[in-house]
CSV table of C-alpha atoms and ligand atoms in Angstrom, one decimal:
chain,number,residue,atom,x,y,z
Z,1,MET,CA,109.7,-99.2,-47.1
Z,2,LYS,CA,106.3,-97.5,-46.8
Z,3,ARG,CA,106.3,-93.9,-45.6
Z,4,VAL,CA,104.0,-94.6,-42.8
Z,5,GLN,CA,106.2,-97.3,-41.5
Z,6,MET,CA,109.3,-95.4,-42.0
Z,7,ARG,CA,108.4,-92.2,-40.2
Z,8,THR,CA,107.6,-91.5,-36.7
Z,9,PHE,CA,107.2,-95.0,-35.3
Z,10,ALA,CA,110.6,-95.8,-36.8
Z,11,LYS,CA,111.9,-92.4,-35.7
Z,12,VAL,CA,110.8,-93.0,-32.2
Z,13,LEU,CA,111.8,-96.5,-31.8
Z,14,ALA,CA,114.8,-96.9,-34.1
Z,15,VAL,CA,117.9,-97.1,-32.1
Z,16,SER,CA,120.5,-96.9,-34.8
Z,17,ALA,CA,121.8,-93.9,-36.6
Z,18,ALA,CA,121.5,-95.9,-39.8
Z,19,ALA,CA,117.8,-95.9,-39.4
Z,20,ALA,CA,117.9,-92.2,-39.0
Z,21,LEU,CA,119.7,-91.8,-42.2
Z,22,ALA,CA,117.3,-94.1,-44.0
Z,23,LEU,CA,114.5,-91.9,-42.8
Z,24,SER,CA,116.0,-88.7,-44.0
Z,25,ALA,CA,117.0,-90.3,-47.2
Z,26,CYS,CA,113.5,-91.3,-47.9
Z,27,GLY,CA,112.4,-87.7,-48.1
Z,28,ARG,CA,109.9,-87.2,-45.3
Z,29,SER,CA,108.9,-83.7,-46.1
Z,30,SER,CA,107.1,-84.7,-49.2
Z,31,THR,CA,104.4,-86.3,-47.0
Z,32,THR,CA,103.3,-83.1,-45.5
Z,33,THR,CA,100.2,-81.5,-47.1
Z,34,PRO,CA,99.4,-78.2,-45.4
Z,35,GLY,CA,95.7,-77.9,-44.8
Z,36,ALA,CA,94.8,-81.4,-45.8
Z,37,ALA,CA,91.7,-82.7,-44.2
Z,38,SER,CA,91.9,-84.9,-41.2
Z,39,THR,CA,91.2,-88.6,-41.3
Z,40,GLY,CA,90.8,-88.6,-37.5
Z,41,SER,CA,87.9,-90.6,-36.2
Z,42,ALA,CA,87.1,-88.5,-33.1
Z,43,ALA,CA,84.6,-85.9,-34.3
Z,44,LYS,CA,81.0,-87.1,-33.8
Z,45,SER,CA,78.3,-84.8,-32.6
Z,46,GLY,CA,80.2,-82.2,-30.6
Z,47,PHE,CA,79.7,-81.4,-26.9
Z,48,ALA,CA,78.6,-78.7,-24.5
Z,49,ALA,CA,80.3,-75.3,-25.1
Z,50,ASN,CA,81.3,-75.1,-21.4
Z,51,ALA,CA,82.6,-78.7,-21.2
Z,52,VAL,CA,85.6,-79.7,-19.0
Z,53,ILE,CA,88.8,-79.9,-21.0
Z,54,GLY,CA,91.7,-81.7,-19.3
Z,55,VAL,CA,95.3,-80.8,-20.0
Z,56,ALA,CA,97.9,-83.1,-18.6
Z,57,LEU,CA,101.4,-81.6,-18.7
Z,58,PRO,CA,104.6,-83.4,-17.8
Z,59,GLN,CA,107.3,-82.1,-15.4
Z,60,LYS,CA,108.5,-78.5,-15.6
Z,61,THR,CA,111.6,-79.5,-17.4
Z,62,SER,CA,111.7,-76.4,-19.6
Z,63,GLU,CA,110.0,-73.0,-19.9
Z,64,ASN,CA,107.7,-74.0,-22.7
Z,65,TRP,CA,105.7,-76.2,-20.4
Z,66,VAL,CA,105.2,-73.5,-17.8
Z,67,LEU,CA,104.2,-71.1,-20.6
Z,68,ALA,CA,101.7,-73.7,-21.9
Z,69,GLU,CA,100.0,-74.0,-18.5
Z,70,GLY,CA,99.2,-70.3,-18.4
Z,71,LEU,CA,98.2,-70.2,-22.0
Z,72,PHE,CA,95.9,-73.2,-21.8
Z,73,ASN,CA,94.2,-71.9,-18.7
Z,74,LYS,CA,93.7,-68.5,-20.3
Z,75,GLY,CA,92.8,-69.7,-23.8
Z,76,LEU,CA,90.4,-72.4,-22.7
Z,77,ALA,CA,88.6,-70.1,-20.3
Z,78,ALA,CA,88.4,-67.4,-23.1
Z,79,ALA,CA,86.8,-70.0,-25.4
Z,80,GLY,CA,84.2,-70.8,-22.7
Z,81,PHE,CA,85.5,-74.1,-21.6
Z,82,SER,CA,86.2,-75.3,-18.0
Z,83,ALA,CA,89.9,-75.9,-18.0
Z,84,ASP,CA,91.6,-78.5,-15.8
Z,85,VAL,CA,95.3,-78.1,-16.4
Z,86,GLN,CA,97.7,-80.2,-14.3
Z,87,PHE,CA,101.5,-80.7,-14.0
Z,88,ALA,CA,102.9,-84.1,-13.0
Z,89,ASN,CA,106.1,-83.1,-11.3
Z,90,GLY,CA,105.9,-86.3,-9.2
Z,91,GLY,CA,106.3,-88.5,-12.3
Z,92,VAL,CA,104.4,-91.0,-14.4
Z,93,GLY,CA,102.1,-92.3,-11.6
Z,94,GLU,CA,101.0,-88.8,-10.8
Z,95,GLN,CA,100.2,-88.1,-14.5
Z,96,GLN,CA,98.3,-91.4,-14.8
Z,97,ASN,CA,96.2,-90.4,-11.7
Z,98,GLN,CA,95.6,-86.9,-13.2
Z,99,ILE,CA,94.3,-88.3,-16.5
Z,100,SER,CA,92.0,-90.7,-14.6
Z,101,SER,CA,90.7,-87.8,-12.6
Z,102,MET,CA,90.0,-85.8,-15.8
Z,103,VAL,CA,88.0,-88.8,-17.1
Z,104,THR,CA,86.0,-88.9,-13.8
Z,105,LYS,CA,85.3,-85.2,-14.1
Z,106,GLY,CA,83.8,-85.9,-17.5
Z,107,ALA,CA,86.4,-84.1,-19.6
Z,108,LYS,CA,85.4,-84.1,-23.3
Z,109,VAL,CA,88.9,-83.6,-24.6
Z,110,ILE,CA,92.1,-84.6,-22.8
Z,111,VAL,CA,95.3,-83.0,-24.0
Z,112,VAL,CA,98.4,-85.0,-23.0
Z,113,GLY,CA,102.0,-83.9,-22.9
Z,114,ALA,CA,103.3,-87.3,-21.8
Z,115,ILE,CA,106.1,-87.8,-19.4
Z,116,ASP,CA,106.5,-91.4,-20.7
Z,117,GLY,CA,104.7,-91.9,-24.0
Z,118,LYS,CA,104.4,-95.6,-23.5
Z,119,GLN,CA,102.8,-95.7,-20.1
Z,120,LEU,CA,99.4,-94.2,-20.5
Z,121,GLY,CA,97.6,-97.1,-22.2
Z,122,THR,CA,95.2,-97.9,-19.4
Z,123,GLN,CA,94.2,-94.3,-18.7
Z,124,LEU,CA,93.7,-93.4,-22.3
Z,125,GLN,CA,91.5,-96.5,-22.8
Z,126,ALA,CA,89.3,-95.2,-19.9
Z,127,ALA,CA,89.3,-91.8,-21.6
Z,128,LYS,CA,88.2,-93.3,-24.9
Z,129,ASP,CA,85.5,-95.5,-23.1
Z,130,SER,CA,84.1,-92.3,-21.6
Z,131,GLY,CA,83.8,-90.7,-25.0
Z,132,ALA,CA,86.6,-88.2,-24.6
Z,133,THR,CA,88.9,-87.2,-27.5
Z,134,VAL,CA,92.6,-87.5,-26.8
Z,135,ILE,CA,95.1,-85.0,-28.3
Z,136,ALA,CA,98.8,-85.7,-27.9
Z,137,TYR,CA,100.5,-82.4,-27.3
Z,138,ASP,CA,104.1,-81.7,-28.3
Z,139,ARG,CA,105.1,-85.4,-27.5
Z,140,LEU,CA,103.5,-88.3,-29.3
Z,141,VAL,CA,101.7,-91.0,-27.2
Z,142,LEU,CA,102.9,-94.4,-28.2
Z,143,ASN,CA,101.5,-97.9,-28.6
Z,144,THR,CA,97.8,-97.1,-28.1
Z,145,ALA,CA,94.9,-96.7,-30.5
Z,146,ASN,CA,93.4,-94.2,-28.0
Z,147,VAL,CA,95.0,-91.1,-29.3
Z,148,ASP,CA,93.0,-89.1,-31.9
Z,149,TYR,CA,95.3,-86.2,-32.8
Z,150,TYR,CA,98.8,-84.9,-32.4
Z,151,ALA,CA,99.6,-81.2,-32.1
Z,152,ALA,CA,103.3,-80.5,-32.2
Z,153,PHE,CA,106.2,-78.8,-33.9
Z,154,ASP,CA,108.0,-80.8,-36.5
Z,155,ASN,CA,110.4,-82.5,-34.2
Z,156,PHE,CA,112.6,-84.3,-36.8
Z,157,LYS,CA,113.1,-80.8,-38.4
Z,158,VAL,CA,114.2,-79.5,-34.9
Z,159,GLY,CA,117.0,-82.1,-34.9
Z,160,VAL,CA,117.9,-81.3,-38.5
Z,161,LEU,CA,118.2,-77.5,-37.6
Z,162,GLN,CA,120.3,-78.4,-34.6
Z,163,GLY,CA,122.7,-80.5,-36.5
Z,164,THR,CA,123.0,-77.9,-39.2
Z,165,ALA,CA,123.6,-75.1,-36.7
Z,166,LEU,CA,126.3,-77.1,-35.0
Z,167,LEU,CA,128.2,-77.5,-38.4
Z,168,ASP,CA,127.6,-73.9,-39.4
Z,169,GLY,CA,128.8,-72.6,-36.1
Z,170,MET,CA,132.0,-74.6,-36.1
Z,171,LYS,CA,132.7,-73.7,-39.7
Z,172,ALA,CA,132.3,-70.0,-39.0
Z,173,LYS,CA,134.9,-70.2,-36.2
Z,174,LYS,CA,137.3,-72.5,-38.0
Z,175,PRO,CA,136.7,-73.0,-41.7
Z,176,ASN,CA,138.1,-76.5,-41.9
Z,177,GLY,CA,137.7,-79.7,-39.8
Z,178,PRO,CA,138.2,-82.1,-38.4
Z,179,TYR,CA,136.1,-80.9,-35.5
Z,180,ASN,CA,136.0,-82.6,-32.1
Z,181,ILE,CA,132.4,-82.9,-30.9
Z,182,GLU,CA,130.3,-84.6,-28.3
Z,183,LEU,CA,126.6,-85.5,-28.6
Z,184,PHE,CA,123.8,-85.2,-26.0
Z,185,ALA,CA,120.2,-86.4,-26.3
Z,186,GLY,CA,117.1,-85.8,-24.2
Z,187,SER,CA,115.3,-88.2,-21.9
Z,188,PRO,CA,114.7,-91.6,-23.4
Z,189,ASP,CA,111.1,-91.9,-21.9
Z,190,ASP,CA,110.1,-88.8,-23.9
Z,191,ALA,CA,109.2,-89.9,-27.5
Z,192,ASN,CA,110.6,-86.7,-28.8
Z,193,ALA,CA,114.2,-87.3,-27.6
Z,194,GLN,CA,114.9,-90.0,-30.2
Z,195,VAL,CA,113.2,-87.9,-32.9
Z,196,PHE,CA,115.4,-84.9,-32.2
Z,197,PHE,CA,118.5,-87.1,-32.1
Z,198,ASN,CA,117.6,-88.8,-35.4
Z,199,GLY,CA,117.0,-85.5,-37.1
Z,200,ALA,CA,120.4,-84.2,-35.9
Z,201,MET,CA,122.2,-87.4,-36.8
Z,202,SER,CA,120.7,-87.3,-40.3
Z,203,VAL,CA,123.0,-84.2,-40.8
Z,204,LEU,CA,125.9,-85.2,-38.6
Z,205,GLN,CA,126.4,-88.9,-39.3
Z,206,PRO,CA,127.6,-88.4,-42.9
Z,207,LYS,CA,130.2,-85.9,-41.5
Z,208,ILE,CA,131.2,-88.4,-38.8
Z,209,THR,CA,131.6,-91.1,-41.5
Z,210,ASP,CA,133.7,-88.9,-43.8
Z,211,GLY,CA,135.9,-87.8,-40.9
Z,212,THR,CA,134.9,-84.1,-40.8
Z,213,LEU,CA,133.5,-84.7,-37.3
Z,214,LYS,CA,135.2,-86.7,-34.6
Z,215,VAL,CA,133.2,-87.7,-31.6
Z,216,THR,CA,136.2,-88.0,-29.3
Z,217,SER,CA,134.5,-90.1,-26.7
Z,218,GLY,CA,133.2,-92.5,-29.3
Z,219,GLN,CA,129.7,-92.2,-27.8
Z,220,THR,CA,127.4,-91.9,-30.7
Z,221,ALA,CA,124.5,-94.2,-30.0
Z,222,PHE,CA,121.3,-92.7,-28.6
Z,223,ASN,CA,121.4,-94.8,-25.4
Z,224,GLN,CA,125.0,-93.7,-24.7
Z,225,VAL,CA,124.1,-90.0,-24.9
Z,226,VAL,CA,120.7,-89.7,-23.3
Z,227,THR,CA,119.9,-87.4,-20.4
Z,228,GLN,CA,117.5,-89.0,-17.9
Z,229,GLY,CA,114.6,-86.8,-17.0
Z,230,TRP,CA,115.9,-84.0,-19.2
Z,231,LYS,CA,117.8,-83.0,-16.0
Z,232,PRO,CA,120.5,-80.4,-16.4
Z,233,GLU,CA,122.5,-81.8,-13.5
Z,234,ASN,CA,122.8,-85.1,-15.5
Z,235,ALA,CA,124.1,-83.3,-18.6
Z,236,GLN,CA,126.5,-81.3,-16.5
Z,237,LYS,CA,127.9,-84.5,-14.8
Z,238,ARG,CA,128.3,-86.2,-18.1
Z,239,MET,CA,130.1,-83.2,-19.7
Z,240,ASP,CA,132.4,-83.1,-16.6
Z,241,THR,CA,133.3,-86.7,-17.1
Z,242,LEU,CA,133.8,-86.3,-20.9
Z,243,ILE,CA,136.1,-83.3,-20.4
Z,244,ALA,CA,138.1,-85.1,-17.7
Z,245,ALA,CA,138.5,-88.2,-19.8
Z,246,HIS,CA,139.0,-86.8,-23.3
Z,247,TYR,CA,139.8,-83.1,-23.4
Z,248,GLY,CA,143.0,-82.7,-21.4
Z,249,SER,CA,144.8,-81.2,-24.3
Z,250,THR,CA,142.2,-81.7,-27.0
Z,251,THR,CA,140.0,-78.8,-28.1
Z,252,LEU,CA,136.3,-79.4,-27.9
Z,253,ASP,CA,134.8,-77.6,-30.9
Z,254,GLY,CA,131.1,-78.4,-30.6
Z,255,VAL,CA,128.4,-80.0,-28.6
Z,256,LEU,CA,125.0,-81.2,-29.8
Z,257,SER,CA,122.6,-80.3,-27.0
Z,258,PRO,CA,118.9,-81.1,-27.5
Z,259,ASN,CA,117.5,-78.2,-25.6
Z,260,ASP,CA,118.4,-75.0,-23.8
Z,261,THR,CA,118.4,-76.2,-20.2
Z,262,LEU,CA,120.9,-78.8,-21.1
Z,263,ALA,CA,122.9,-76.4,-23.2
Z,264,ARG,CA,123.4,-74.1,-20.3
Z,265,ALA,CA,124.5,-77.0,-18.0
Z,266,ILE,CA,127.0,-78.1,-20.7
Z,267,ILE,CA,128.3,-74.5,-20.9
Z,268,THR,CA,128.6,-74.3,-17.1
Z,269,SER,CA,130.6,-77.6,-17.1
Z,270,VAL,CA,133.0,-76.3,-19.8
Z,271,LYS,CA,133.5,-73.0,-18.0
Z,272,GLN,CA,134.2,-74.7,-14.7
Z,273,ALA,CA,136.8,-76.8,-16.4
Z,274,GLY,CA,138.5,-73.6,-17.6
Z,275,LYS,CA,137.9,-74.5,-21.3
Z,276,ALA,CA,136.9,-72.3,-24.1
Z,277,ILE,CA,133.1,-72.5,-24.8
Z,278,PRO,CA,132.5,-74.7,-27.9
Z,279,ILE,CA,129.6,-74.3,-30.3
Z,280,VAL,CA,126.6,-75.5,-28.3
Z,281,THR,CA,123.1,-75.9,-29.8
Z,282,GLY,CA,119.8,-75.7,-28.0
Z,283,GLN,CA,116.0,-75.6,-28.3
Z,284,ASP,CA,113.1,-73.6,-26.8
Z,285,SER,CA,114.3,-70.0,-27.0
Z,286,GLU,CA,114.4,-69.8,-23.2
Z,287,VAL,CA,115.1,-66.4,-21.7
Z,288,GLU,CA,118.5,-67.3,-20.2
Z,289,SER,CA,119.6,-69.0,-23.5
Z,290,VAL,CA,118.6,-66.1,-25.7
Z,291,LYS,CA,120.6,-63.9,-23.3
Z,292,SER,CA,123.5,-66.3,-23.6
Z,293,ILE,CA,123.3,-66.3,-27.4
Z,294,MET,CA,123.3,-62.5,-27.4
Z,295,LYS,CA,126.4,-62.6,-25.2
Z,296,GLY,CA,128.1,-65.0,-27.7
Z,297,GLU,CA,128.1,-68.0,-25.4
Z,298,GLN,CA,125.4,-70.5,-26.5
Z,299,TYR,CA,125.4,-70.6,-30.3
Z,300,SER,CA,121.8,-71.5,-31.2
Z,301,THR,CA,118.4,-72.3,-30.0
Z,302,ILE,CA,115.1,-73.2,-31.7
Z,303,ASN,CA,112.0,-71.1,-31.5
Z,304,LYS,CA,108.9,-73.3,-31.1
Z,305,ASP,CA,106.4,-70.6,-30.2
Z,306,THR,CA,104.3,-72.1,-27.4
Z,307,THR,CA,101.6,-69.4,-27.9
Z,308,LYS,CA,101.1,-70.8,-31.5
Z,309,LEU,CA,101.0,-74.4,-30.5
Z,310,VAL,CA,98.5,-73.8,-27.6
Z,311,ALA,CA,96.3,-71.7,-29.9
Z,312,GLU,CA,96.4,-74.4,-32.6
Z,313,THR,CA,95.4,-77.1,-30.0
Z,314,ILE,CA,92.5,-74.9,-28.7
Z,315,LYS,CA,91.4,-74.5,-32.4
Z,316,MET,CA,91.3,-78.3,-32.6
Z,317,ILE,CA,89.2,-78.4,-29.4
Z,318,GLU,CA,86.8,-75.8,-30.7
Z,319,ALA,CA,86.3,-77.8,-33.9
Z,320,LEU,CA,85.6,-80.9,-31.9
Z,321,GLN,CA,83.1,-79.0,-29.7
Z,322,LYS,CA,81.1,-78.1,-32.8
Z,323,GLY,CA,81.2,-81.7,-34.0
Z,324,ASP,CA,83.7,-80.9,-36.8
Z,325,LYS,CA,86.9,-82.6,-37.6
Z,326,PRO,CA,90.0,-80.6,-36.8
Z,327,THR,CA,92.2,-79.6,-39.6
Z,328,VAL,CA,95.5,-81.4,-39.7
Z,329,THR,CA,98.6,-80.9,-41.8
Z,330,ASP,CA,99.9,-84.5,-41.9
Z,331,ALA,CA,97.4,-87.3,-41.9
Z,332,THR,CA,99.8,-90.1,-42.9
Z,333,SER,CA,103.1,-90.0,-41.2
Z,334,TYR,CA,102.8,-90.3,-37.4
Z,335,ASN,CA,102.5,-93.9,-36.7
Z,336,ASN,CA,102.7,-94.4,-33.0
Z,337,GLY,CA,103.2,-98.1,-33.2
Z,338,THR,CA,99.5,-98.9,-33.2
Z,339,LYS,CA,97.9,-96.4,-35.5
Z,340,VAL,CA,98.7,-93.4,-37.7
Z,341,VAL,CA,97.8,-90.3,-35.7
Z,342,PRO,CA,96.6,-87.3,-37.7
Z,343,ALA,CA,99.0,-84.5,-36.9
Z,344,ASP,CA,98.9,-80.7,-36.9
Z,345,LEU,CA,102.6,-79.7,-37.2
Z,346,LEU,CA,104.0,-76.2,-36.9
Z,347,PRO,CA,107.5,-75.3,-38.3
Z,348,PRO,CA,110.3,-74.7,-35.8
Z,349,VAL,CA,112.7,-71.7,-36.4
Z,350,ILE,CA,116.4,-71.7,-35.9
Z,351,VAL,CA,117.7,-68.8,-33.7
Z,352,THR,CA,121.3,-67.6,-33.6
Z,353,LYS,CA,122.8,-64.2,-32.7
Z,354,ASP,CA,121.5,-62.8,-36.0
Z,355,ASN,CA,117.9,-63.1,-35.1
Z,356,ALA,CA,117.9,-63.7,-31.4
Z,357,ALA,CA,116.3,-60.3,-30.5
Z,358,ALA,CA,113.2,-61.3,-32.4
Z,359,ALA,CA,112.9,-64.8,-31.0
Z,360,TYR,CA,111.3,-64.6,-27.6
Z,361,GLN,CA,108.8,-66.8,-26.0
Z,362,GLY,CA,107.6,-64.6,-23.3
Z,363,THR,CA,105.4,-61.5,-23.2
Z,364,SER,CA,108.1,-58.9,-23.7
Z,365,LEU,CA,111.5,-58.6,-25.2
Z,366,GLU,CA,112.7,-56.8,-22.1
Z,367,GLN,CA,113.1,-60.1,-20.4
Z,368,TYR,CA,116.1,-60.7,-22.7
Z,369,THR,CA,117.8,-57.5,-22.2
Z,370,LYS,CA,117.6,-57.1,-18.4
B,401,BGC,C1,110.0,-80.7,-25.8
B,401,BGC,C2,111.1,-79.7,-25.7
B,401,BGC,C3,111.7,-79.6,-24.3
B,401,BGC,C4,111.9,-81.0,-23.7
B,401,BGC,C5,112.2,-81.0,-22.2
B,401,BGC,C6,110.4,-82.0,-25.2
B,401,BGC,O1,109.5,-83.0,-25.4
B,401,BGC,O2,109.6,-80.9,-27.2
B,401,BGC,O3,110.7,-78.5,-26.2
B,401,BGC,O4,112.9,-79.0,-24.3
B,401,BGC,O5,110.7,-81.8,-23.9
B,401,BGC,O6,111.2,-80.3,-21.5
């Protein structure tokens, strides 16, 4: 299997844990070459230093998106551009309209954090026809040739860190298994959700197979464990149902949660059921979750510093403005189903009680101690 075939496209679209294992077994990290030159085709002759730059963000499903809005507005203005930053809380149709409107306004670069990575084909074709460069931000855009770059954290690695934290946390509490766990994934329309899950399962599946881990409900397939719309109420409801059906007298040792908003919903469900809080993972270093980790409730989160990702994206835009090719770290691995998208990937950092105080996303650590 070729690397390009096996990586993100497979990661995004594969539905079996076996595929996830095949991916991890093939040694994906060897494909990353920091500082390697881009093979992107977008850079031509640059554009006006005060051009319109569109940023299409999804719904406010986690703090990182809200932070990104402010950072893009500030950073793009400071770089001299005219920023058009939009949220699409109304859903896919609203995001499609926003991107069309950015094209109409003559945006030279359109940065897209897609709600549904498969539903922007028409709008991105129009963007391309208008001469705009398209950067997928945080979430890869799928099945279109009209995406030039991808700026993100290494999402597979996020999942690997989550799976590892779940195991470490449970071992620290109870040195020997078997451990009873449940699995949660993000929203299936977000291309990242499958990647996080595959990363985590690359660590967890061998332990399920050897009996160290027992998924009591038996729900281990991605489509059985997804959380539509990344909505905490959906995760809470599912956890309520799982507890009622499977954890009468059985101890729940751990829960794989793909992000912080869902982790807190899972913890709420467990508390309301009067159960001891299991090891619960997360992602995003949200203020409430860092507080929860410091209190000893949520076990872990992942710091994906939004400040850095926005800064990196603006650096790409500045290069394009000058007519240069942006630097990317991985020019071979992110096949979106139609093309390999040159990617600039930042490393995610695991956060537990040990380093929680240092891992904050906001402007001041005081937020976490209030
Ligand atoms: C992001 C996560 C976030 C989730 C829900 C994902 O695409 O990568 O950081 O928690 O969306 O907003």
